[in-house]
Structures are given as C-alpha cells and as structure tokens.
mmCIF file of C-alpha atoms in Angstrom:
data_model
loop_
_atom_site.group_PDB
_atom_site.id
_atom_site.type_symbol
_atom_site.label_atom_id
_atom_site.label_comp_id
_atom_site.label_asym_id
_atom_site.label_seq_id
_atom_site.Cartn_x
_atom_site.Cartn_y
_atom_site.Cartn_z
ATOM 1 C CA MET A 1 -29.663 1.137 -27.139
ATOM 2 C CA GLY A 2 -28.372 -1.070 -29.746
ATOM 3 C CA SER A 3 -29.614 -4.468 -31.110
ATOM 4 C CA ASN A 4 -28.727 -7.463 -29.385
ATOM 5 C CA HIS A 5 -29.914 -6.559 -26.398
ATOM 6 C CA LEU A 6 -33.071 -7.095 -24.223
ATOM 7 C CA PRO A 7 -34.036 -3.853 -22.592
ATOM 8 C CA MET A 8 -32.288 -3.177 -19.295
ATOM 9 C CA ARG A 9 -34.373 -2.057 -16.212
ATOM 10 C CA GLY A 10 -32.041 -0.728 -13.840
ATOM 11 C CA SER A 11 -30.415 -4.191 -13.339
ATOM 12 C CA GLU A 12 -27.897 -6.402 -15.130
ATOM 13 C CA VAL A 13 -30.463 -9.418 -15.087
ATOM 14 C CA ILE A 14 -34.232 -9.328 -16.193
ATOM 15 C CA ILE A 15 -36.958 -11.213 -14.318
ATOM 16 C CA SER A 16 -39.706 -12.194 -16.706
ATOM 17 C CA PRO A 17 -42.487 -14.100 -14.769
ATOM 18 C CA SER A 18 -43.984 -16.741 -16.730
ATOM 19 C CA VAL A 19 -48.002 -16.476 -17.376
ATOM 20 C CA ILE A 20 -48.546 -19.959 -17.683
ATOM 21 C CA CYS A 21 -48.022 -20.269 -14.037
ATOM 22 C CA ALA A 22 -50.633 -17.601 -13.227
ATOM 23 C CA ASP A 23 -54.348 -18.456 -12.045
ATOM 24 C CA PHE A 24 -55.959 -18.571 -15.593
ATOM 25 C CA CYS A 25 -59.613 -18.254 -13.912
ATOM 26 C CA ASN A 26 -58.060 -14.961 -12.470
ATOM 27 C CA LEU A 27 -55.646 -14.217 -15.182
ATOM 28 C CA LEU A 28 -55.877 -10.265 -15.422
ATOM 29 C CA ASP A 29 -55.627 -9.941 -11.361
ATOM 30 C CA ASP A 30 -52.545 -11.754 -11.454
ATOM 31 C CA ILE A 31 -51.170 -9.607 -13.694
ATOM 32 C CA ARG A 32 -52.208 -6.507 -11.897
ATOM 33 C CA LYS A 33 -50.325 -8.271 -8.818
ATOM 34 C CA LEU A 34 -47.355 -8.926 -10.890
ATOM 35 C CA GLU A 35 -47.322 -5.199 -12.107
ATOM 36 C CA GLU A 36 -47.287 -4.087 -8.601
ATOM 37 C CA THR A 37 -43.963 -5.881 -7.911
ATOM 38 C CA GLY A 38 -41.989 -3.588 -9.970
ATOM 39 C CA ILE A 39 -41.696 -6.316 -13.064
ATOM 40 C CA HIS A 40 -41.177 -4.866 -16.275
ATOM 41 C CA SER A 41 -41.959 -7.806 -18.791
ATOM 42 C CA LEU A 42 -43.950 -10.845 -18.880
ATOM 43 C CA HIS A 43 -42.893 -14.032 -20.383
ATOM 44 C CA VAL A 44 -45.826 -15.295 -22.652
ATOM 45 C CA ASP A 45 -45.782 -19.089 -24.054
ATOM 46 C CA LEU A 46 -47.597 -19.719 -26.967
ATOM 47 C CA ILE A 47 -48.045 -23.546 -27.669
ATOM 48 C CA ASP A 48 -49.828 -25.448 -30.395
ATOM 49 C CA GLY A 49 -50.050 -28.661 -28.715
ATOM 50 C CA HIS A 50 -48.262 -30.241 -31.713
ATOM 51 C CA PHE A 51 -44.526 -28.972 -31.145
ATOM 52 C CA SER A 52 -45.151 -29.507 -27.339
ATOM 53 C CA PRO A 53 -48.196 -31.137 -25.358
ATOM 54 C CA SER A 54 -49.878 -28.251 -24.133
ATOM 55 C CA MET A 55 -52.112 -25.419 -25.164
ATOM 56 C CA PRO A 56 -52.236 -22.814 -22.369
ATOM 57 C CA LEU A 57 -53.032 -19.526 -24.409
ATOM 58 C CA GLY A 58 -54.286 -18.807 -27.769
ATOM 59 C CA LEU A 59 -53.613 -15.694 -29.727
ATOM 60 C CA THR A 60 -56.944 -13.884 -28.618
ATOM 61 C CA VAL A 61 -55.949 -13.956 -25.216
ATOM 62 C CA ILE A 62 -52.757 -12.758 -25.455
ATOM 63 C CA GLU A 63 -54.181 -9.818 -27.605
ATOM 64 C CA GLN A 64 -56.579 -8.898 -24.910
ATOM 65 C CA LEU A 65 -53.959 -9.301 -22.188
ATOM 66 C CA ARG A 66 -51.744 -6.671 -24.550
ATOM 67 C CA ASN A 67 -54.577 -4.472 -24.769
ATOM 68 C CA LYS A 68 -54.935 -4.358 -20.753
ATOM 69 C CA SER A 69 -51.156 -4.235 -19.605
ATOM 70 C CA SER A 70 -48.760 -1.645 -20.240
ATOM 71 C CA LEU A 71 -45.886 -4.702 -19.689
ATOM 72 C CA ASP A 72 -43.363 -5.659 -22.535
ATOM 73 C CA PHE A 73 -44.483 -9.013 -23.686
ATOM 74 C CA ASP A 74 -41.784 -11.552 -24.671
ATOM 75 C CA VAL A 75 -43.734 -14.093 -26.431
ATOM 76 C CA HIS A 76 -42.050 -17.643 -26.490
ATOM 77 C CA ILE A 77 -43.457 -19.530 -29.561
ATOM 78 C CA MET A 78 -43.357 -23.452 -29.271
ATOM 79 C CA ALA A 79 -45.126 -24.375 -32.338
ATOM 80 C CA GLU A 80 -44.605 -26.040 -35.871
ATOM 81 C CA ASP A 81 -46.015 -23.270 -37.857
ATOM 82 C CA ASN A 82 -43.624 -20.529 -36.675
ATOM 83 C CA GLU A 83 -44.176 -17.951 -39.271
ATOM 84 C CA PHE A 84 -48.281 -17.796 -38.963
ATOM 85 C CA PHE A 85 -47.790 -16.975 -35.447
ATOM 86 C CA ILE A 86 -45.004 -14.615 -35.881
ATOM 87 C CA LYS A 87 -47.275 -12.738 -38.232
ATOM 88 C CA GLU A 88 -50.068 -12.753 -36.056
ATOM 89 C CA LEU A 89 -48.057 -11.628 -33.262
ATOM 90 C CA THR A 90 -46.658 -8.577 -34.956
ATOM 91 C CA LYS A 91 -50.213 -7.254 -35.500
ATOM 92 C CA ILE A 92 -51.020 -7.589 -31.924
ATOM 93 C CA GLY A 93 -48.004 -5.722 -31.124
ATOM 94 C CA VAL A 94 -45.754 -7.412 -28.856
ATOM 95 C CA GLN A 95 -42.224 -6.475 -27.604
ATOM 96 C CA SER A 96 -40.166 -9.515 -28.302
ATOM 97 C CA ILE A 97 -40.692 -12.829 -29.971
ATOM 98 C CA THR A 98 -38.800 -16.265 -29.733
ATOM 99 C CA PHE A 99 -39.230 -19.229 -31.535
ATOM 100 C CA HIS A 100 -37.531 -22.648 -31.648
ATOM 101 C CA TYR A 101 -35.083 -23.498 -34.204
ATOM 102 C CA GLU A 102 -36.045 -27.233 -33.918
ATOM 103 C CA SER A 103 -39.173 -26.170 -35.851
ATOM 104 C CA ALA A 104 -37.966 -23.422 -37.975
ATOM 105 C CA PHE A 105 -37.271 -24.311 -41.825
ATOM 106 C CA HIS A 106 -36.180 -21.104 -42.656
ATOM 107 C CA VAL A 107 -34.482 -19.441 -39.512
ATOM 108 C CA GLU A 108 -32.988 -16.350 -41.000
ATOM 109 C CA ARG A 109 -36.618 -15.342 -42.745
ATOM 110 C CA MET A 110 -38.147 -15.831 -39.316
ATOM 111 C CA LEU A 111 -35.805 -13.338 -37.570
ATOM 112 C CA GLN A 112 -36.259 -11.008 -40.432
ATOM 113 C CA LEU A 113 -39.867 -10.977 -40.254
ATOM 114 C CA ILE A 114 -39.752 -10.106 -36.674
ATOM 115 C CA LYS A 115 -37.526 -7.296 -36.929
ATOM 116 C CA ALA A 116 -39.235 -5.878 -39.712
ATOM 117 C CA ALA A 117 -42.318 -5.550 -37.502
ATOM 118 C CA GLY A 118 -40.066 -3.528 -34.897
ATOM 119 C CA SER A 119 -40.006 -6.304 -32.097
ATOM 120 C CA LYS A 120 -36.882 -7.826 -30.688
ATOM 121 C CA ALA A 121 -35.945 -11.473 -32.170
ATOM 122 C CA GLY A 122 -34.389 -14.494 -30.415
ATOM 123 C CA ILE A 123 -34.197 -18.251 -31.089
ATOM 124 C CA ALA A 124 -34.903 -21.025 -28.505
ATOM 125 C CA LEU A 125 -32.921 -24.136 -28.410
ATOM 126 C CA ASN A 126 -33.998 -27.415 -26.695
ATOM 127 C CA PRO A 127 -31.698 -28.681 -24.044
ATOM 128 C CA ALA A 128 -29.551 -31.001 -26.586
ATOM 129 C CA THR A 129 -29.857 -28.930 -29.362
ATOM 130 C CA PRO A 130 -25.920 -27.738 -30.045
ATOM 131 C CA LEU A 131 -25.081 -23.930 -29.733
ATOM 132 C CA GLN A 132 -23.601 -24.308 -33.251
ATOM 133 C CA VAL A 133 -26.669 -24.214 -35.053
ATOM 134 C CA MET A 134 -26.676 -20.684 -34.643
ATOM 135 C CA ASP A 135 -23.289 -20.121 -36.300
ATOM 136 C CA TYR A 136 -24.745 -18.345 -39.444
ATOM 137 C CA VAL A 137 -27.408 -16.460 -37.829
ATOM 138 C CA LEU A 138 -26.496 -15.620 -34.324
ATOM 139 C CA GLU A 139 -25.549 -11.892 -35.326
ATOM 140 C CA HIS A 140 -29.321 -11.370 -36.406
ATOM 141 C CA CYS A 141 -30.190 -12.150 -32.753
ATOM 142 C CA ASP A 142 -30.988 -9.873 -30.100
ATOM 143 C CA TYR A 143 -31.327 -13.018 -27.271
ATOM 144 C CA VAL A 144 -30.695 -16.789 -27.429
ATOM 145 C CA LEU A 145 -33.437 -18.930 -25.005
ATOM 146 C CA LEU A 146 -32.084 -21.977 -23.530
ATOM 147 C CA MET A 147 -34.423 -24.264 -22.524
ATOM 148 C CA LEU A 148 -33.109 -26.103 -19.382
ATOM 149 C CA ILE A 149 -35.991 -28.783 -19.554
ATOM 150 C CA SER A 150 -38.024 -30.017 -22.307
ATOM 151 C CA PRO A 151 -40.667 -27.501 -23.598
ATOM 152 C CA GLY A 152 -44.124 -27.906 -22.200
ATOM 153 C CA TYR A 153 -43.038 -30.402 -19.237
ATOM 154 C CA ALA A 154 -43.192 -27.269 -16.573
ATOM 155 C CA GLY A 155 -46.171 -28.897 -14.964
ATOM 156 C CA HIS A 156 -44.660 -32.124 -14.286
ATOM 157 C CA LYS A 157 -43.639 -32.120 -10.730
ATOM 158 C CA GLY A 158 -40.598 -34.565 -11.356
ATOM 159 C CA GLU A 159 -39.126 -32.577 -14.306
ATOM 160 C CA ALA A 160 -35.838 -31.280 -13.270
ATOM 161 C CA MET A 161 -33.235 -28.921 -14.938
ATOM 162 C CA VAL A 162 -30.998 -30.894 -17.161
ATOM 163 C CA PRO A 163 -27.627 -31.832 -15.584
ATOM 164 C CA TYR A 164 -25.841 -29.878 -18.134
ATOM 165 C CA ALA A 165 -27.849 -26.914 -17.779
ATOM 166 C CA LEU A 166 -24.635 -24.877 -16.273
ATOM 167 C CA LYS A 167 -22.303 -26.019 -18.650
ATOM 168 C CA LYS A 168 -24.588 -25.100 -21.525
ATOM 169 C CA ILE A 169 -25.056 -21.662 -20.329
ATOM 170 C CA THR A 170 -21.528 -21.351 -19.912
ATOM 171 C CA GLU A 171 -20.694 -22.319 -23.015
ATOM 172 C CA CYS A 172 -23.079 -20.337 -24.649
ATOM 173 C CA LYS A 173 -21.726 -17.048 -22.875
ATOM 174 C CA LYS A 174 -18.128 -18.023 -24.398
ATOM 175 C CA TYR A 175 -19.762 -19.193 -27.870
ATOM 176 C CA ILE A 176 -21.353 -15.351 -28.004
ATOM 177 C CA GLU A 177 -18.469 -13.480 -26.871
ATOM 178 C CA SER A 178 -15.927 -15.438 -29.212
ATOM 179 C CA ARG A 179 -17.803 -13.683 -32.028
ATOM 180 C CA GLY A 180 -17.409 -10.081 -30.423
ATOM 181 C CA LEU A 181 -21.444 -10.167 -29.792
ATOM 182 C CA HIS A 182 -23.642 -9.080 -26.946
ATOM 183 C CA THR A 183 -26.340 -11.448 -27.355
ATOM 184 C CA ARG A 184 -28.483 -11.692 -24.242
ATOM 185 C CA ILE A 185 -28.981 -15.336 -22.742
ATOM 186 C CA VAL A 186 -32.507 -16.132 -21.362
ATOM 187 C CA VAL A 187 -32.969 -19.434 -19.112
ATOM 188 C CA ASP A 188 -36.300 -21.000 -19.036
ATOM 189 C CA GLY A 189 -37.503 -24.312 -17.204
ATOM 190 C CA ARG A 190 -37.170 -24.947 -13.553
ATOM 191 C CA VAL A 191 -35.213 -21.612 -12.715
ATOM 192 C CA SER A 192 -35.891 -22.360 -9.059
ATOM 193 C CA MET A 193 -34.831 -19.915 -6.114
ATOM 194 C CA GLU A 194 -32.133 -22.669 -5.302
ATOM 195 C CA VAL A 195 -30.313 -22.307 -8.741
ATOM 196 C CA ILE A 196 -30.809 -18.521 -9.643
ATOM 197 C CA ALA A 197 -27.411 -17.605 -8.404
ATOM 198 C CA GLU A 198 -25.570 -20.464 -10.118
ATOM 199 C CA VAL A 199 -27.436 -19.772 -13.451
ATOM 200 C CA VAL A 200 -26.699 -16.176 -13.132
ATOM 201 C CA ALA A 201 -23.248 -16.611 -12.337
ATOM 202 C CA ALA A 202 -22.920 -19.166 -15.608
ATOM 203 C CA GLY A 203 -23.778 -16.175 -17.475
ATOM 204 C CA ALA A 204 -27.744 -15.898 -17.684
ATOM 205 C CA ASP A 205 -28.798 -12.461 -18.340
ATOM 206 C CA CYS A 206 -32.815 -13.077 -18.233
ATOM 207 C CA LEU A 207 -34.628 -15.616 -15.843
ATOM 208 C CA VAL A 208 -38.435 -16.901 -16.821
ATOM 209 C CA ALA A 209 -39.435 -17.145 -13.504
ATOM 210 C CA GLY A 210 -42.351 -19.788 -12.655
ATOM 211 C CA SER A 211 -43.675 -22.271 -10.314
ATOM 212 C CA THR A 212 -40.435 -22.614 -8.205
ATOM 213 C CA SER A 213 -39.331 -18.959 -8.088
ATOM 214 C CA PHE A 214 -41.547 -16.077 -8.720
ATOM 215 C CA PHE A 215 -44.997 -18.066 -8.046
ATOM 216 C CA ARG A 216 -43.471 -20.368 -5.432
ATOM 217 C CA LYS A 217 -45.957 -21.420 -2.665
ATOM 218 C CA GLY A 218 -45.645 -20.252 0.785
ATOM 219 C CA ALA A 219 -44.851 -16.286 -0.011
ATOM 220 C CA SER A 220 -46.390 -13.570 -1.573
ATOM 221 C CA LEU A 221 -45.300 -12.654 -5.136
ATOM 222 C CA GLN A 222 -43.649 -9.463 -3.722
ATOM 223 C CA ASP A 223 -41.552 -11.529 -1.168
ATOM 224 C CA ASN A 224 -40.687 -13.965 -3.993
ATOM 225 C CA PHE A 225 -39.330 -11.213 -6.283
ATOM 226 C CA VAL A 226 -37.486 -9.617 -3.442
ATOM 227 C CA GLN A 227 -35.567 -13.124 -2.790
ATOM 228 C CA MET A 228 -35.048 -13.566 -6.370
ATOM 229 C CA ASN A 229 -33.293 -10.443 -6.883
ATOM 230 C CA LYS A 230 -31.091 -11.179 -3.651
ATOM 231 C CA GLU A 231 -30.143 -14.449 -5.546
ATOM 232 C CA ILE A 232 -29.331 -12.534 -8.949
ATOM 233 C CA GLN A 233 -26.960 -10.397 -6.921
ATOM 234 C CA LEU A 234 -25.206 -13.647 -5.352
ATOM 235 C CA GLY A 235 -24.826 -14.597 -8.827
ATOM 236 C CA LEU A 236 -23.573 -11.263 -10.396
ATOM 237 C CA GLU A 237 -20.797 -11.342 -7.537
ATOM 238 C CA ALA A 238 -19.730 -14.707 -8.278
ATOM 239 C CA ARG A 239 -19.693 -13.894 -12.204
ATOM 240 C CA ASN A 240 -17.906 -10.966 -11.722
ATOM 241 C CA HIS A 241 -15.359 -12.494 -9.246
ATOM 242 C CA ARG A 242 -14.790 -15.213 -11.935
ATOM 243 C CA GLU A 243 -14.049 -12.462 -14.835
ATOM 244 C CA ASP A 244 -11.752 -10.333 -12.714
ATOM 245 C CA GLY A 245 -9.937 -13.538 -12.109
ATOM 246 C CA LYS A 246 -9.371 -14.147 -15.643
ATOM 247 C CA HIS A 247 -8.290 -10.585 -16.184
ATOM 248 C CA GLU A 248 -5.478 -10.944 -13.689
ATOM 249 C CA LEU A 249 -4.024 -14.162 -15.529
#
C-alpha cells in the first residue's frame, strides 16, 4: 500500500465512529460494542479547550484506550500546540494523526514528525479555510479532513452542516486529482444518515460518524452501521455514474 491512502477495509469508503459521541461513563463498554459491529478504526478528538471550546478526552485516557483496543486510532488534534500533542501521540502509538492548518505555524514540520513516527498524516481544514493553503504540502498528506461544521460544536443541536459543504468536497476531489495524487478525503461534522449518500457522491472517502449516524438514537449501533453502508453504496453508485458520464464525453 502506497502513501496517500487510509487503510482500505473491503469497502471504498471507511466509517470511523467518533469516540466523543460515546458514553463517557461506560467508554470501554461502548468501544467493545463498536468493535462488534465490524468497524476497523475509531476517530478520537483531542481538544485543548482553546482552539475549540471543549475538552472531552485527554492523553491519559487515549493511552489507556489504545492499550485495550486493537482498532486503528485516528486522532484529530484541535489544539494550539500541535507539536506537543503530536509528540505525545507518537509515543502512545496511533495509526493516524490529523492537525489543523489554522493552528499550525510549521505545517510541513508537523507532517514530517508524524510520518517519521510511522503514522499516517493529515491536515484538517475549518469550513471557510480555502483548499489552496495546501498547495505546497498536499503531496506530503495521506488525507485531508474537511470540517463540515465549526470544530468543537458537534454537541450544539442547532449546528448544521455548512451550506457549501458538498461544493467544497467536490472541489477538494478535483484539487487532489489535478495534482495527480490519491489523497483521501475525510469529512467530519454533522455527517447524518440523510446526507451520507450526498457526501460520498461528492467525493468523501472516510466518514467520521457521530450522533446523527452511527450513534443515532432509536436504533442499535449494528443497525445504524448497516444503514450507513447502504447509504454509502447509493453514494458510490451516484459517484461512479457521474464519473462514467465524464469519460463518455
């Protein structure tokens, strides 16, 4: 497997449940239930309370969970001091690390630190951050994480996916392809059951699944996982149909 790829697990689109949506009083039990669904990775938000107004999980908790689960850990840093957290996470041993462009003064150095430790490296972009900020570093990224809401506000019930989300995913796919790369696109924030097919059709390769999809109330985790895969297939069919149409022109 070459670089610029998240691990493929039998499907063209990866589902990565967000630990922040689990029951923190029964965190390990919830992770065991997630493992039973057949997922292969967990999305873990590491927030410092400054870059984003929340502090759900600390390094100690992440380290303890890492020692008790065989799942891949995809850690999304939302912090002002990226270098500190990157160095600590590489000691813990996680499979992939994402940091925000908006809080990184030395983007290329952060990518190098992650890759030198043997982890996959990604850059996260807030909704209004233009793709062009990655012009000189995209080739060093295994994936790009597009925030579809403002980071850290997932718990706000009225917070909806930004109206230009699908357009940005589509533009990101074109941006990557225009450089001859295969960098994966991760989408995070209000990826609800109702929009999964649309974001996949637009070009998303990995879905961070939270309270409106994998942890959706009224259904079991397994049932939600099955329904998510059905929506993904619809999205892939739409994407493939669109791409086939381009080739015929």
